[in-house]
């Protein structure tokens, strides 16, 4: 859950910053954030359930992470309006790094252990899809 928070908060700040930059968040960004968070959330929830946590507790934990992420997006939008481009770039780089760290440390090894070699091909397909969405949106 710490990983999801460390991933979600900078990601949300980046969304708030994107709202500042262009007035809206692209469809590609929303789809990418949603798709990247689904397997992370499912894997973490299964792990918590296997550790004996109740479904209600798991839902409350996720509700807290969502609330924290929404707050981070609002703070990114509200507090960083006058931030220098260098500060914005650093925050966005941190957000990107946190996403990559979560993928490399948690999701990819678990996906490979459970899904085998096909995981690499699906990962490449996902990257191509994200690139295509970014180009369109």
Coordinates of C-alpha atoms in Angstrom, one line a residue:
X1 CA 0.0 0.0 0.0
X2 CA 3.0 2.3 0.6
X3 CA 4.0 1.7 -3.0
X4 CA 0.6 2.6 -4.3
X5 CA 0.7 5.8 -2.3
X6 CA 4.2 6.7 -3.4
X7 CA 3.1 6.0 -6.9
X8 CA -0.3 7.6 -6.8
X9 CA 0.5 10.9 -5.1
X10 CA 3.2 12.1 -7.5
X11 CA 1.0 10.8 -10.4
X12 CA -1.9 12.9 -9.1
X13 CA 0.3 16.0 -8.7
X14 CA 1.3 15.5 -12.3
X15 CA -2.3 15.4 -13.3
X16 CA -2.9 18.7 -11.4
X17 CA 0.1 20.2 -13.2
X18 CA -1.3 19.0 -16.5
X19 CA -4.5 20.9 -15.8
X20 CA -2.5 24.0 -15.2
X21 CA -0.5 23.6 -18.4
X22 CA -3.2 23.1 -20.9
X23 CA -6.5 23.5 -19.1
X24 CA -7.4 19.8 -19.5
X25 CA -5.9 16.4 -19.1
X26 CA -5.6 14.4 -22.3
X27 CA -7.6 11.2 -22.8
X28 CA -4.3 9.4 -23.2
X29 CA -3.1 10.4 -19.7
X30 CA -6.4 9.4 -18.1
X31 CA -6.3 6.0 -19.8
X32 CA -2.7 5.5 -19.0
X33 CA -3.2 6.3 -15.3
X34 CA -6.3 4.1 -15.1
X35 CA -4.7 1.1 -16.9
X36 CA -1.5 1.4 -14.9
X37 CA -3.3 1.5 -11.6
X38 CA -5.7 -1.4 -12.3
X39 CA -3.2 -4.3 -12.1
X40 CA -1.4 -2.6 -9.2
X41 CA -4.6 -2.3 -7.3
X42 CA -5.7 -5.8 -8.0
X43 CA -2.3 -7.3 -7.0
X44 CA -2.1 -5.3 -3.8
X45 CA -5.7 -6.2 -2.9
X46 CA -5.1 -9.9 -3.5
X47 CA -2.0 -9.7 -1.3
X48 CA -3.9 -8.0 1.5
X49 CA -6.7 -10.5 1.3
X50 CA -4.3 -13.4 1.4
X51 CA -2.7 -11.8 4.5
X52 CA -6.0 -12.0 6.2
X53 CA -7.4 -8.5 5.9
X54 CA -11.1 -8.1 5.5
X55 CA -12.7 -6.8 2.3
X56 CA -14.0 -3.8 4.2
X57 CA -10.5 -2.9 5.5
X58 CA -9.1 -3.2 2.0
X59 CA -11.8 -1.0 0.6
X60 CA -11.2 1.6 3.3
X61 CA -7.4 1.6 2.6
X62 CA -8.0 2.1 -1.1
X63 CA -10.6 4.9 -0.3
X64 CA -7.9 6.6 1.8
X65 CA -5.3 6.3 -1.1
X66 CA -7.9 7.7 -3.5
X67 CA -8.7 10.6 -1.2
X68 CA -5.0 11.3 -0.8
X69 CA -4.4 11.2 -4.5
X70 CA -7.3 13.5 -5.2
X71 CA -6.0 15.9 -2.6
X72 CA -2.5 15.7 -4.3
X73 CA -4.1 16.6 -7.7
X74 CA -5.9 19.5 -6.2
X75 CA -2.7 20.7 -4.5
X76 CA -0.7 20.3 -7.7
X77 CA -3.3 22.4 -9.4
X78 CA -3.8 25.0 -6.7
X79 CA -0.3 25.5 -5.2
X80 CA 1.9 25.1 -8.2
X81 CA 0.3 27.6 -10.5
X82 CA 3.3 30.0 -10.2
X83 CA 6.0 27.3 -10.0
X84 CA 8.9 27.7 -12.3
X85 CA 9.2 25.3 -15.3
X86 CA 12.2 23.7 -13.5
X87 CA 10.1 22.8 -10.5
X88 CA 7.3 21.5 -12.6
X89 CA 9.8 19.3 -14.6
X90 CA 11.3 17.9 -11.4
X91 CA 7.8 17.0 -10.0
X92 CA 6.9 15.4 -13.3
X93 CA 10.2 13.5 -13.4
X94 CA 9.6 12.2 -9.9
X95 CA 6.1 11.1 -10.8
X96 CA 7.5 9.2 -13.9
X97 CA 10.2 7.7 -11.8
X98 CA 7.8 6.5 -9.2
X99 CA 5.7 4.8 -11.8
X100 CA 8.7 3.1 -13.3
X101 CA 9.9 2.0 -9.9
X102 CA 6.6 0.5 -9.1
X103 CA 6.5 -1.4 -12.4
X104 CA 10.0 -2.6 -12.2
X105 CA 10.0 -3.7 -8.5
X106 CA 6.6 -5.0 -8.1
X107 CA 4.4 -5.6 -11.1
X108 CA 6.7 -6.9 -13.7
X109 CA 8.4 -9.6 -11.6
X110 CA 5.0 -10.7 -10.3
X111 CA 3.5 -10.7 -13.8
X112 CA 6.4 -12.7 -15.1
X113 CA 6.1 -15.2 -12.3
X114 CA 2.4 -15.7 -12.9
X115 CA 2.2 -15.1 -16.7
X116 CA 5.5 -16.3 -18.1
X117 CA 7.2 -15.0 -21.2
X118 CA 4.1 -13.5 -22.8
X119 CA 4.3 -10.7 -20.2
X120 CA 7.1 -9.1 -22.2
X121 CA 5.1 -9.0 -25.4
X122 CA 2.0 -7.6 -23.6
X123 CA 4.2 -5.0 -22.0
X124 CA 5.5 -3.9 -25.4
X125 CA 2.0 -3.8 -26.8
X126 CA 0.9 -1.7 -23.9
X127 CA 3.8 0.7 -24.5
X128 CA 2.8 1.0 -28.2
X129 CA -0.8 1.5 -27.3
X130 CA 0.1 4.3 -24.8
X131 CA 2.3 5.9 -27.4
X132 CA -0.5 5.8 -30.0
X133 CA -3.0 7.3 -27.5
X134 CA -0.6 10.1 -26.6
X135 CA -0.1 10.9 -30.3
X136 CA -3.9 11.0 -30.8
X137 CA -4.8 12.8 -27.6

